mmCIF file of C-alpha atoms in Angstrom:
data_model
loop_
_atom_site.group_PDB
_atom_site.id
_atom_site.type_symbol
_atom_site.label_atom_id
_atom_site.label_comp_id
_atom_site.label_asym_id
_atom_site.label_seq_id
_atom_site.Cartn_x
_atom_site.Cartn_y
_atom_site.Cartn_z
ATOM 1 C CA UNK C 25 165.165 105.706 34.333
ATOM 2 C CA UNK C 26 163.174 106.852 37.564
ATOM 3 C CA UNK C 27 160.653 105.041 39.012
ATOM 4 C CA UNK C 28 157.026 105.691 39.524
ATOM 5 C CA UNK C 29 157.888 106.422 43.900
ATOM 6 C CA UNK C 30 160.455 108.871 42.334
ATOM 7 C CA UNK C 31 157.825 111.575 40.791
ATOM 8 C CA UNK C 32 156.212 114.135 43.441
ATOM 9 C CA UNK C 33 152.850 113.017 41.681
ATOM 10 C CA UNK C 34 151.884 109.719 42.591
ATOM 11 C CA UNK C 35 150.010 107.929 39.622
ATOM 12 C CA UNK C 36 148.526 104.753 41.298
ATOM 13 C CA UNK C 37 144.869 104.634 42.997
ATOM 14 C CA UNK C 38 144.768 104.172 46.755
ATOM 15 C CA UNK C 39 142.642 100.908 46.504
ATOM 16 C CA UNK C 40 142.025 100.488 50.585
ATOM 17 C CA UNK C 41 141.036 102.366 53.422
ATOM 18 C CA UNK C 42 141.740 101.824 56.712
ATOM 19 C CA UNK C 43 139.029 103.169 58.731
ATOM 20 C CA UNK C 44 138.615 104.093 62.192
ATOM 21 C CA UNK C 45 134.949 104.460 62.296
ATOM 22 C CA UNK C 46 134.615 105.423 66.470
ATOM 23 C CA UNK C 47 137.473 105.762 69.016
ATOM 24 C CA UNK C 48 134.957 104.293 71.672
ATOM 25 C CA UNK C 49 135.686 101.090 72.562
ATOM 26 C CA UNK C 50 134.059 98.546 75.168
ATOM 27 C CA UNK C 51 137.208 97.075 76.407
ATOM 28 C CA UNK C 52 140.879 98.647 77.265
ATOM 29 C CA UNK C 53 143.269 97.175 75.752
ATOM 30 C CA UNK C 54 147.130 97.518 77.237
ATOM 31 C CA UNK C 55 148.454 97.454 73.864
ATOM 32 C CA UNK C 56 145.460 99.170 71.388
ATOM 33 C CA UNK C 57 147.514 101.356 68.894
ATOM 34 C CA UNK C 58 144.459 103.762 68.520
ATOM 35 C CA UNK C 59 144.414 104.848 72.551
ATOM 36 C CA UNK C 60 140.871 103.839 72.436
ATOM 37 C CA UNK C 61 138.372 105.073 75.586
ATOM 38 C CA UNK C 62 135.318 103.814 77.259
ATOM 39 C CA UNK C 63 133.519 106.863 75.382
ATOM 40 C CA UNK C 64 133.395 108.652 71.826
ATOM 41 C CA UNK C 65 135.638 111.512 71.243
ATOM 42 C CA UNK C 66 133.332 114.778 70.878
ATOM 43 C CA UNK C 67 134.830 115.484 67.151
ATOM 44 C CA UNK C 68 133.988 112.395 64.999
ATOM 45 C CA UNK C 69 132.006 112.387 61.962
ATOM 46 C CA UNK C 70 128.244 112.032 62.179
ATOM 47 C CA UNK C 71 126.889 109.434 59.483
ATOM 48 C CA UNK C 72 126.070 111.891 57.047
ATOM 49 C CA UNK C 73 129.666 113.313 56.792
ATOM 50 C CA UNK C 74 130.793 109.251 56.819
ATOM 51 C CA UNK C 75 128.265 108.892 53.718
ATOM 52 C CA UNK C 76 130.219 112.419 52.478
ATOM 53 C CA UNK C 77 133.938 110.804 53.155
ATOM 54 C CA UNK C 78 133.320 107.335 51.075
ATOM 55 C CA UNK C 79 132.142 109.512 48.201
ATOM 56 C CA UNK C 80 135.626 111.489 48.515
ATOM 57 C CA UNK C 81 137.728 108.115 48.571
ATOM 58 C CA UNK C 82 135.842 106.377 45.963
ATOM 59 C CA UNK C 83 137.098 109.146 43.525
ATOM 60 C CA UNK C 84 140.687 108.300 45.068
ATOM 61 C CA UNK C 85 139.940 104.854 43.604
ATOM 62 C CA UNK C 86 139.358 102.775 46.936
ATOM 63 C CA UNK C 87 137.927 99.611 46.316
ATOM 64 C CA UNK C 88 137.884 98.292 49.956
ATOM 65 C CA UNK C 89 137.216 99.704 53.845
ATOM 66 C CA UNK C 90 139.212 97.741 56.661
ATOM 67 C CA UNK C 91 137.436 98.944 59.707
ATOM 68 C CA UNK C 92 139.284 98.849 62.723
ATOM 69 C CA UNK C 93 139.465 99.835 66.341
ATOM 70 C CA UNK C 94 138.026 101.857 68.212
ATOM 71 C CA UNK C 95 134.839 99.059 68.276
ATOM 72 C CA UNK C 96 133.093 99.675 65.294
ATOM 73 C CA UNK C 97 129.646 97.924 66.475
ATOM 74 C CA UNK C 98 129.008 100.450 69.466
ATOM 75 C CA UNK C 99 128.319 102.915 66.931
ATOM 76 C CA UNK C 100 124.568 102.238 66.483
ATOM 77 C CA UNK C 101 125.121 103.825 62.893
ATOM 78 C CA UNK C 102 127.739 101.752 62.140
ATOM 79 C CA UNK C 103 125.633 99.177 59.928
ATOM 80 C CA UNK C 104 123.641 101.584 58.333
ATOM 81 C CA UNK C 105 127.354 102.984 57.225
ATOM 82 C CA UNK C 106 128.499 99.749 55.905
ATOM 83 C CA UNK C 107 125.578 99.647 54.166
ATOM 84 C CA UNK C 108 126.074 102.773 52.611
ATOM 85 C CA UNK C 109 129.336 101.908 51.400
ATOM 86 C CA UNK C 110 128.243 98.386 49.325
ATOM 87 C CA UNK C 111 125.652 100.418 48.308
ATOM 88 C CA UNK C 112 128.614 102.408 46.497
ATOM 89 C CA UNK C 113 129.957 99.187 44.784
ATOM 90 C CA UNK C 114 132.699 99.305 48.258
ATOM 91 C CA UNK C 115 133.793 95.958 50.049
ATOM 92 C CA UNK C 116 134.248 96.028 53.429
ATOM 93 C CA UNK C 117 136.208 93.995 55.933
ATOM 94 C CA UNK C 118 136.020 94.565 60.057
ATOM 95 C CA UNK C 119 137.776 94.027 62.710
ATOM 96 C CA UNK C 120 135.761 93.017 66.201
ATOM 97 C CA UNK C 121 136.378 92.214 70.066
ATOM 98 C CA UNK C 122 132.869 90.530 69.469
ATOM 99 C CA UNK C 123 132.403 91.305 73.190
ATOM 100 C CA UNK C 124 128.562 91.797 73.754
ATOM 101 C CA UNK C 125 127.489 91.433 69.990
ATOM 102 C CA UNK C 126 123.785 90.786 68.968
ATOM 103 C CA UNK C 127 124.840 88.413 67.033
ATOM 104 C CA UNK C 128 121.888 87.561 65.251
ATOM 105 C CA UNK C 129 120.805 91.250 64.454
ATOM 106 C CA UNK C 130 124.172 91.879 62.577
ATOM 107 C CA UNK C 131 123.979 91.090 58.317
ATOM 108 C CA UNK C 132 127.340 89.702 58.256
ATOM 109 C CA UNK C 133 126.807 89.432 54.710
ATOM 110 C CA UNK C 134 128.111 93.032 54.888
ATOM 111 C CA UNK C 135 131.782 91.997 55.200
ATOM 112 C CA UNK C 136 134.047 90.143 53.478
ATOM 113 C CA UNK C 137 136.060 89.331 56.341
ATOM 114 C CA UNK C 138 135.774 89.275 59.882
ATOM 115 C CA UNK C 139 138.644 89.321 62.487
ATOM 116 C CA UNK C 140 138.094 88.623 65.617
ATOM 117 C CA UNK C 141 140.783 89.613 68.726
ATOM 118 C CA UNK C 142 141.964 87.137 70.603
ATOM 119 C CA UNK C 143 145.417 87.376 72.253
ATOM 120 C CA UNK C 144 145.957 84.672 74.992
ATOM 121 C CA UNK C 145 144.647 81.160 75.120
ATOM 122 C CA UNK C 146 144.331 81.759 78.840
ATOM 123 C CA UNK C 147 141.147 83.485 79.182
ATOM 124 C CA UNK C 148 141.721 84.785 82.745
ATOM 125 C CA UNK C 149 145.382 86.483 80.636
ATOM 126 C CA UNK C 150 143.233 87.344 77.871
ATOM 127 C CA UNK C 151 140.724 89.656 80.008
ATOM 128 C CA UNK C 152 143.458 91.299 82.271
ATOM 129 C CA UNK C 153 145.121 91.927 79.247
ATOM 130 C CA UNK C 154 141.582 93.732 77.334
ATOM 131 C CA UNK C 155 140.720 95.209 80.423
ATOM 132 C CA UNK C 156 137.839 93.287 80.591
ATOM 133 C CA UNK C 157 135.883 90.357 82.107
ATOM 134 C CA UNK C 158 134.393 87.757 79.559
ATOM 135 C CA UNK C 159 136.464 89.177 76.800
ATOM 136 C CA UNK C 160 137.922 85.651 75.671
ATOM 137 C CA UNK C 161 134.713 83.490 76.368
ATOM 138 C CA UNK C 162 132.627 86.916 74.307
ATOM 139 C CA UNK C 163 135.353 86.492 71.416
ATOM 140 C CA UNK C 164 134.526 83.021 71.276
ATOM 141 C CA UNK C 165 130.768 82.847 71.352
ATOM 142 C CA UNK C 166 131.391 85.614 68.364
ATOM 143 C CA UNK C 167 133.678 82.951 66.446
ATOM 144 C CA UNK C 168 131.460 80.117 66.586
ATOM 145 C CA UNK C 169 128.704 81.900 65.376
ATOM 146 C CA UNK C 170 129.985 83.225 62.345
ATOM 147 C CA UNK C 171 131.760 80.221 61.314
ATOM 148 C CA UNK C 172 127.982 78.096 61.522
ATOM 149 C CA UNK C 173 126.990 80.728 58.987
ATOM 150 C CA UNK C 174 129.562 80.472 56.608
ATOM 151 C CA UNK C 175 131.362 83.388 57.090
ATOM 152 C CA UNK C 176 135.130 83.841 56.664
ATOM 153 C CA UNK C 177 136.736 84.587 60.089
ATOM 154 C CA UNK C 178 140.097 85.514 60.787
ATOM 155 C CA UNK C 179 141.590 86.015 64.444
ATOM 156 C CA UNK C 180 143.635 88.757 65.340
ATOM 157 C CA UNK C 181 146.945 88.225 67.611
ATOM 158 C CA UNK C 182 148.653 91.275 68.578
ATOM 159 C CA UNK C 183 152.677 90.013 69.215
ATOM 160 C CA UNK C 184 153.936 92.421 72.563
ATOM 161 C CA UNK C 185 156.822 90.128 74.130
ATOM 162 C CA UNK C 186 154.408 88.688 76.329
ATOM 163 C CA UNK C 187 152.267 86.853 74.034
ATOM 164 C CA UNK C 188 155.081 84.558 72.311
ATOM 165 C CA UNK C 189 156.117 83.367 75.903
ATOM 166 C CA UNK C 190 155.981 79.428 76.466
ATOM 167 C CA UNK C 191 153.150 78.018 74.912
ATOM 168 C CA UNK C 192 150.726 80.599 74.384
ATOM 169 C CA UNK C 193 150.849 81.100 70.669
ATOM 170 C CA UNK C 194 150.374 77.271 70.268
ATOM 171 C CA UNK C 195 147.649 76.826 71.886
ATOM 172 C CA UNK C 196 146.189 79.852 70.217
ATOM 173 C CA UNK C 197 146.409 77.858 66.810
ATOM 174 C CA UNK C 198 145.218 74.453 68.768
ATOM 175 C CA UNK C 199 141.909 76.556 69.617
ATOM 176 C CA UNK C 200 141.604 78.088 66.010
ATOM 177 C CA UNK C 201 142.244 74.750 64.078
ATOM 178 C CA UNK C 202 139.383 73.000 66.361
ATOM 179 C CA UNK C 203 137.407 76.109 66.045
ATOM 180 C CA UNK C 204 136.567 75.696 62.347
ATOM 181 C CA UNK C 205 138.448 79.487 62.205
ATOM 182 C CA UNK C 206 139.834 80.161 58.249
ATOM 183 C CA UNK C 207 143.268 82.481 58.932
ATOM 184 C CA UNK C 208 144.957 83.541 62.391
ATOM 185 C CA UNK C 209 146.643 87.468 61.626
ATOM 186 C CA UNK C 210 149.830 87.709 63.654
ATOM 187 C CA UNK C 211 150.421 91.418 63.884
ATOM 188 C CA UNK C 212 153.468 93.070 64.907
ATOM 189 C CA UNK C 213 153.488 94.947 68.602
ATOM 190 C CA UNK C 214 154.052 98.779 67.705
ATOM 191 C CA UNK C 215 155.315 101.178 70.028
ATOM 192 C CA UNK C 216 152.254 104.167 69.634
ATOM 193 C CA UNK C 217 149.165 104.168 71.549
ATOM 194 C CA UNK C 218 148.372 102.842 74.625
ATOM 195 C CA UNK C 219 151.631 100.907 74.941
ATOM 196 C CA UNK C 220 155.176 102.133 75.644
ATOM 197 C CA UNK C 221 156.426 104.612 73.691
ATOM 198 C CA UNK C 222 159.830 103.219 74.297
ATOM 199 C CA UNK C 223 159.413 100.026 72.117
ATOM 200 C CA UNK C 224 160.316 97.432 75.027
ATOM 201 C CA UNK C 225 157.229 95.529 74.236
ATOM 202 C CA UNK C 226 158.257 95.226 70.719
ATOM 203 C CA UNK C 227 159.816 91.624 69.696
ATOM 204 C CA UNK C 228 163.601 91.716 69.508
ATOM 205 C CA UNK C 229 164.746 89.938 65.894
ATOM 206 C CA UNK C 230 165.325 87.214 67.260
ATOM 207 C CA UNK C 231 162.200 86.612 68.949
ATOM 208 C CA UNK C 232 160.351 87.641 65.820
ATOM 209 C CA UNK C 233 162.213 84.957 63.446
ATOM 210 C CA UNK C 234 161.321 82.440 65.749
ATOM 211 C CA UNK C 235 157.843 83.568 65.453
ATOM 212 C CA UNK C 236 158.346 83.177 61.066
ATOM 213 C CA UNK C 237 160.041 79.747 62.044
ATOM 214 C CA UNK C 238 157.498 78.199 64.496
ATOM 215 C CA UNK C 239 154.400 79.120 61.996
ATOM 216 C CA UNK C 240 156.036 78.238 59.086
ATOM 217 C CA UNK C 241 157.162 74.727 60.330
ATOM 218 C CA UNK C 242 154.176 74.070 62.287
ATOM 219 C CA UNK C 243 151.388 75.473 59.674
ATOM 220 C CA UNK C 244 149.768 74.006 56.494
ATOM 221 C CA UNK C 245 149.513 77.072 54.913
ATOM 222 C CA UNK C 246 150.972 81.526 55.220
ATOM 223 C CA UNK C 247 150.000 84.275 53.633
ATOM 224 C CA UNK C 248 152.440 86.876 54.102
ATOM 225 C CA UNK C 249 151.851 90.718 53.755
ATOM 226 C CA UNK C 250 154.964 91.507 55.861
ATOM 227 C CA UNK C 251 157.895 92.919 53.384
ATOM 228 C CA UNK C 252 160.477 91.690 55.650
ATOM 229 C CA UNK C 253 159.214 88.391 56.039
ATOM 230 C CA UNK C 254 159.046 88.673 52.447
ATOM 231 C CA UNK C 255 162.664 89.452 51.720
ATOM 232 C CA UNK C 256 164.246 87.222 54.256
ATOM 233 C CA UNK C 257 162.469 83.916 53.385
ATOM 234 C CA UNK C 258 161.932 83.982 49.704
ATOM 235 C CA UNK C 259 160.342 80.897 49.913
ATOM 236 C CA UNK C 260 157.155 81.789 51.802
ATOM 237 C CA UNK C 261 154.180 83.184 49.446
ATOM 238 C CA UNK C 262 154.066 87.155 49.256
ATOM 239 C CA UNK C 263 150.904 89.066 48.069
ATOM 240 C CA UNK C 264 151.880 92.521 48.659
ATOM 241 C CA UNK C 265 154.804 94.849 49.803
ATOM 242 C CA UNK C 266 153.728 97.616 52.251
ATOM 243 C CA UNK C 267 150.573 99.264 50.874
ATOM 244 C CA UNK C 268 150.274 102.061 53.465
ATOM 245 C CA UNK C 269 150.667 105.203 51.795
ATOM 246 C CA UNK C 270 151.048 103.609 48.421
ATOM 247 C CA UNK C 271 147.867 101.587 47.864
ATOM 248 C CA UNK C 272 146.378 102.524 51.159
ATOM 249 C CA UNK C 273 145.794 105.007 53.458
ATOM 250 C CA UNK C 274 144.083 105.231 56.938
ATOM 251 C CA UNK C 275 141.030 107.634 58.452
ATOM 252 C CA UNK C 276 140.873 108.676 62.035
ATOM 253 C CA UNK C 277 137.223 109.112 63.840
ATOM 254 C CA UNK C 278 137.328 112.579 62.694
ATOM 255 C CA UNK C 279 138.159 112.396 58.790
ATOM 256 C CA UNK C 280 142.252 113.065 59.938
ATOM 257 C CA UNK C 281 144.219 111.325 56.890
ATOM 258 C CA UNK C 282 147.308 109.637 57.430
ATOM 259 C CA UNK C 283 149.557 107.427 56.171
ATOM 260 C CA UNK C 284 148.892 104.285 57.977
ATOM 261 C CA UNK C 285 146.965 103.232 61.572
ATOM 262 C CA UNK C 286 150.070 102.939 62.954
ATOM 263 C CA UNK C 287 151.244 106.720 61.987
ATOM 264 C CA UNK C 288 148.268 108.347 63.332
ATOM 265 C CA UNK C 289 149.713 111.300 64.474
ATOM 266 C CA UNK C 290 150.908 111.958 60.971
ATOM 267 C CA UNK C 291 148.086 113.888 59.878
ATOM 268 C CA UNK C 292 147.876 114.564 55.910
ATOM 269 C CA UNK C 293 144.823 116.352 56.380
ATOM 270 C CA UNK C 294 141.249 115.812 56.434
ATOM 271 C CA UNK C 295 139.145 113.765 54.210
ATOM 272 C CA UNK C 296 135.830 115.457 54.568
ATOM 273 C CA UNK C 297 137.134 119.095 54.639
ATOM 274 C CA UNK C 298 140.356 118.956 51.889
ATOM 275 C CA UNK C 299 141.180 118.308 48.209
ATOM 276 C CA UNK C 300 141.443 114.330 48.913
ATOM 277 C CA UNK C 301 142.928 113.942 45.460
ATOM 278 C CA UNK C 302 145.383 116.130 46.037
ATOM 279 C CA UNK C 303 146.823 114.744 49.399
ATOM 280 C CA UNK C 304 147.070 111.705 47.690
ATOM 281 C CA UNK C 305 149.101 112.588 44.549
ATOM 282 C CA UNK C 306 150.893 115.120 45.895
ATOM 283 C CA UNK C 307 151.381 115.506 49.632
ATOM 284 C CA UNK C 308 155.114 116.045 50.777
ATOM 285 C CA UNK C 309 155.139 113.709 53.560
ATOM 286 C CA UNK C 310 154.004 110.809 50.989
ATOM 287 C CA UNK C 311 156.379 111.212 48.335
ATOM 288 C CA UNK C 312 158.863 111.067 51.270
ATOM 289 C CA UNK C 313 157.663 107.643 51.965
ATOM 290 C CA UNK C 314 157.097 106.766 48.648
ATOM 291 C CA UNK C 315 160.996 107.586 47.721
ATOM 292 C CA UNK C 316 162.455 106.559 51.026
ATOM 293 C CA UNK C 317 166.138 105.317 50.508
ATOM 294 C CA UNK C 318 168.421 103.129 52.593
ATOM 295 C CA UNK C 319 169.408 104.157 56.170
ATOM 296 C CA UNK C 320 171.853 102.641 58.210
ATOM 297 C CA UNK C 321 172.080 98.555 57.602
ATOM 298 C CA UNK C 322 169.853 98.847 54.517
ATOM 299 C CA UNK C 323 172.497 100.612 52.439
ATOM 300 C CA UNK C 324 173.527 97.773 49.776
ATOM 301 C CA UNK C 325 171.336 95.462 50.932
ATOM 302 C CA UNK C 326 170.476 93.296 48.043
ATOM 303 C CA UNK C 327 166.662 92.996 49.534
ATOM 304 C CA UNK C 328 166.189 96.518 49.611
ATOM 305 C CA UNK C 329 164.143 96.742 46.800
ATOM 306 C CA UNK C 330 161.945 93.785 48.133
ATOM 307 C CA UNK C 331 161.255 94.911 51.611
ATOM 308 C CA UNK C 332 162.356 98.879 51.161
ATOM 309 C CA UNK C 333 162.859 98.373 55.235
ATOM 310 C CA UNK C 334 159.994 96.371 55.721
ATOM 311 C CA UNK C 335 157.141 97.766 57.781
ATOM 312 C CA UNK C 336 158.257 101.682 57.028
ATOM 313 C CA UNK C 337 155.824 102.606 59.971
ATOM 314 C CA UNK C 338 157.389 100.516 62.531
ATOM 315 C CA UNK C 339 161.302 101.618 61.195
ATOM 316 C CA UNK C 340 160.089 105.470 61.442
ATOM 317 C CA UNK C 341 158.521 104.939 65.209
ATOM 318 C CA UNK C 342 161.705 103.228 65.857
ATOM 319 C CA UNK C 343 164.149 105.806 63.889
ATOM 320 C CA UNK C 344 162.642 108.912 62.920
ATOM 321 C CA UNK C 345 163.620 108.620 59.547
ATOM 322 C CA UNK C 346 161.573 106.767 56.325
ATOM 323 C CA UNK C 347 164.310 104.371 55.417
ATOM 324 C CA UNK C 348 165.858 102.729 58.408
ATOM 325 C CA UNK C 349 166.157 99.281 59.105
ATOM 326 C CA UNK C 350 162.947 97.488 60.328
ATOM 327 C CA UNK C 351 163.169 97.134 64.026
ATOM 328 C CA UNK C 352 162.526 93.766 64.020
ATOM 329 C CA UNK C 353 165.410 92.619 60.793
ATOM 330 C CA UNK C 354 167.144 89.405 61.610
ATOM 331 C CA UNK C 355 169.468 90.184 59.104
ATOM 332 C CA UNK C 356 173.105 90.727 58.998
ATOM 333 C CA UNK C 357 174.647 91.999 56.218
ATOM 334 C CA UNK C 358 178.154 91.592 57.788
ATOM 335 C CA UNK C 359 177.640 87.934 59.074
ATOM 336 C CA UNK C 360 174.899 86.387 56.715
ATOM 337 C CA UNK C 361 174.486 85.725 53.543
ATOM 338 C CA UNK C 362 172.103 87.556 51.905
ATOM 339 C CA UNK C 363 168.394 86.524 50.570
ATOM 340 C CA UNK C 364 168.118 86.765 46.636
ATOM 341 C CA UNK C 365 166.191 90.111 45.737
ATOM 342 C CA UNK C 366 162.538 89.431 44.248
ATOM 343 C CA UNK C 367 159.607 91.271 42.950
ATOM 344 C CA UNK C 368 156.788 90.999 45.121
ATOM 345 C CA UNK C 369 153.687 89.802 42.921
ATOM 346 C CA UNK C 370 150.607 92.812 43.225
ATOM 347 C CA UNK C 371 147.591 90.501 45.092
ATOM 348 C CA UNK C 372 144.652 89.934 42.152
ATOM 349 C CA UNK C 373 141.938 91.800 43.866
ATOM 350 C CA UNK C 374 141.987 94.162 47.354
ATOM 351 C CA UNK C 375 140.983 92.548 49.963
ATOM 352 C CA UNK C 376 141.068 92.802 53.947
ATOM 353 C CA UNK C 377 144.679 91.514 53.577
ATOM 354 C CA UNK C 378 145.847 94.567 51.053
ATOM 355 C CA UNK C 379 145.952 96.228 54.164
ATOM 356 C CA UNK C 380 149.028 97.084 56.444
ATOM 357 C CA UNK C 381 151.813 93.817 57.102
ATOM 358 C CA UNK C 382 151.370 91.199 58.586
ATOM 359 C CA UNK C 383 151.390 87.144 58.561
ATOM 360 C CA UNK C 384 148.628 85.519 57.689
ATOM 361 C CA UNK C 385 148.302 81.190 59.052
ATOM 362 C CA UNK C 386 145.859 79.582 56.340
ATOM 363 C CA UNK C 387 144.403 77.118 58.771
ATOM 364 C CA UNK C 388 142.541 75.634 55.589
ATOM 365 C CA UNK C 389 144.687 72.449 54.404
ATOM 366 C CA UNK C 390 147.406 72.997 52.348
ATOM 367 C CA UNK C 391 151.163 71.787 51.551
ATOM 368 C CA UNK C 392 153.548 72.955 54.116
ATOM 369 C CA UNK C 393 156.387 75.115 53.136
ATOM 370 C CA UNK C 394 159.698 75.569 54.346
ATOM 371 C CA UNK C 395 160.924 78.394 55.496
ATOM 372 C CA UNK C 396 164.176 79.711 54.047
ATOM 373 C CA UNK C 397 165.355 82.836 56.866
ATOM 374 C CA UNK C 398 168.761 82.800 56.847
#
């Protein structure tokens, strides 16, 4: 019997949109995925063709908008946007440097979720690294402010090599935890962007286990929306196995459509000017993601059908090929023993975490859990 990912016509509603509402950004970040600049590019959408684009993925069945960078708030329009969209029955989610916000002029009722970028504890590490003076002791002032008014905040580490060197990702979580802050996001370094195209930033395996081991032994509580992380330690919680291209899908500054923000030169199309519906059941480039098989090391794995190669963006950066092993598997099928295959559980309602994979530290209280990686 085939599966649904087997059929050229893909049945299930893309419930989240990644959205990249401006490419300007105030800061200059060595590692930012999206290339982002001091100023806009001179092709993206004006508000009314925004307004004409959330129409267009509504009847695609999103549920949710994840904005992302470029820096959504320089975008004077950017609220009356947001706006639009709950006005549409959308939820929304954003993430912010928080560097320079009016903070009080902002309804952060608006969004669900809020994730804030912080990368070093240092904050003379953390500007060099954005580019930008003030950026840590900005992302903090942002922080404090929205967790006195109740509203969920998540910070946002970025993992280049750099950033899980001595004791920087400790006293990240030291800062969070006495910050009153609800989840730290630990996101993968990808090699597109601003950063090397080579992938030397990128965490080798085993740098990137003993990122899964340290959080997991040292936190109260994980969310994990990583597929590998999923596979390889059964024992953590998963919500989701990679949504991008199968419950998600990602819009540039200018409408471009593509699978996720970390395939951004994979243009599907656009979503103002083309048949939206039709991209997503049909397009050629996301059935081929949608019925990737097993390259190299993933051939008989008995995880396969868990993690499918974990994050397929970073394996086709790495590769060229939908399929390959996840740059960053630990696993050896030749030398280990292998991880007991599992059906990931589908998250009860979209929300900011539907969205791409990563690992999520609950910093609310909870039972610790062991971790299970080998």
């Amino acid at each position: 019997m085939s599966s649904p990912e087997d059929n050229a016509s893909w049945s299930f509603p893309c419930t989240v949109a990644g959205v990249t509402f401006t490419n300007e950004c105030n800061q200059h970040c060595a590692h930012c995925h999206n290339n982002s600049r001091r100023s806009p590019a001179t092709d993206e959408l004006l508000l009314n063709q925004w307004v004409d684009v959330a129409m267009r993925l509504a009847s695609i069945g999103v549920e949710f908008v994840s904005f992302g960078g470029g820096e959504s708030f320089v975008r004077p329009d950017f609220l009356e946007f947001v706006a639009a969209l709950r006005s549409i029955g959308m939820r929304t989610g954003v993430i912010t440097n928080g560097f320079c916000l009016d903070l009080g002029g902002v309804d952060w009722q608006l969004f669900e979720t809020v994730s804030v970028s912080v990368d070093y504890a240092d904050p003379d590490l953390n500007d060099k690294w954005r580019h930008c003076s003030g950026a840590f002791d900005e992302a903090l002032r942002t922080i404090r402010h929205l967790v006195s008014i109740g509203v969920e905040v998540e910070v946002f580490t970025t993992l280049p090599r750099d950033t899980v060197v001595g004791d920087n990702l400790a006293r990240i979580r030291r800062i969070l935890v006495e910050e009153g802050v609800s989840y730290w996001k630990l996101n993968r370094y990808r090699a597109i962007g601003r950063g090397p195209a080579s992938g030397s930033w990128g965490l080798s395996p085993q740098e990137f286990f003993n990122v899964v081991q340290w959080v997991s032994q040292g936190s109260n509580g994980l969310v994990i929306t990583d597929p590998l992380i999923a596979a390889l330690c059964p024992k953590l919680p998963a919500i989701h196995a990679c949504s991008c291209g199968s419950s998600s899908i990602r819009v540039g500054a200018n409408g471009d459509l593509s699978p996720c923000t970390f395939l951004g030169n994979m243009v599907l199309g656009n979503a103002l000017c083309d048949d939206l519906p039709a991209i997503w059941k049909s397009h050629p480039l996301l059935h081929e993601i949608r019925s990737r098989s097993p390259v190299g090391k993933c051939k008989g794995c008995v995880v396969w059908d868990t993690c499918r190669g974990g994050c397929y963006a970073s394996a086709y950066l790495e590769h060229s090929v939908f399929g390959a092993p996840d740059p960053q598997c630990w696993h050896n099928p030749e030398t280990q023993a292998s991880a007991s295959a599992r059906q990931l559980p589908v998250e009860g309602g979209t929300t900011m975490r539907s969205y791409s994979c990563n690992l999520y530290v609950d910093l609310h209280p909870q039972p610790r859990v062991p971790i299970d990686g080998r």
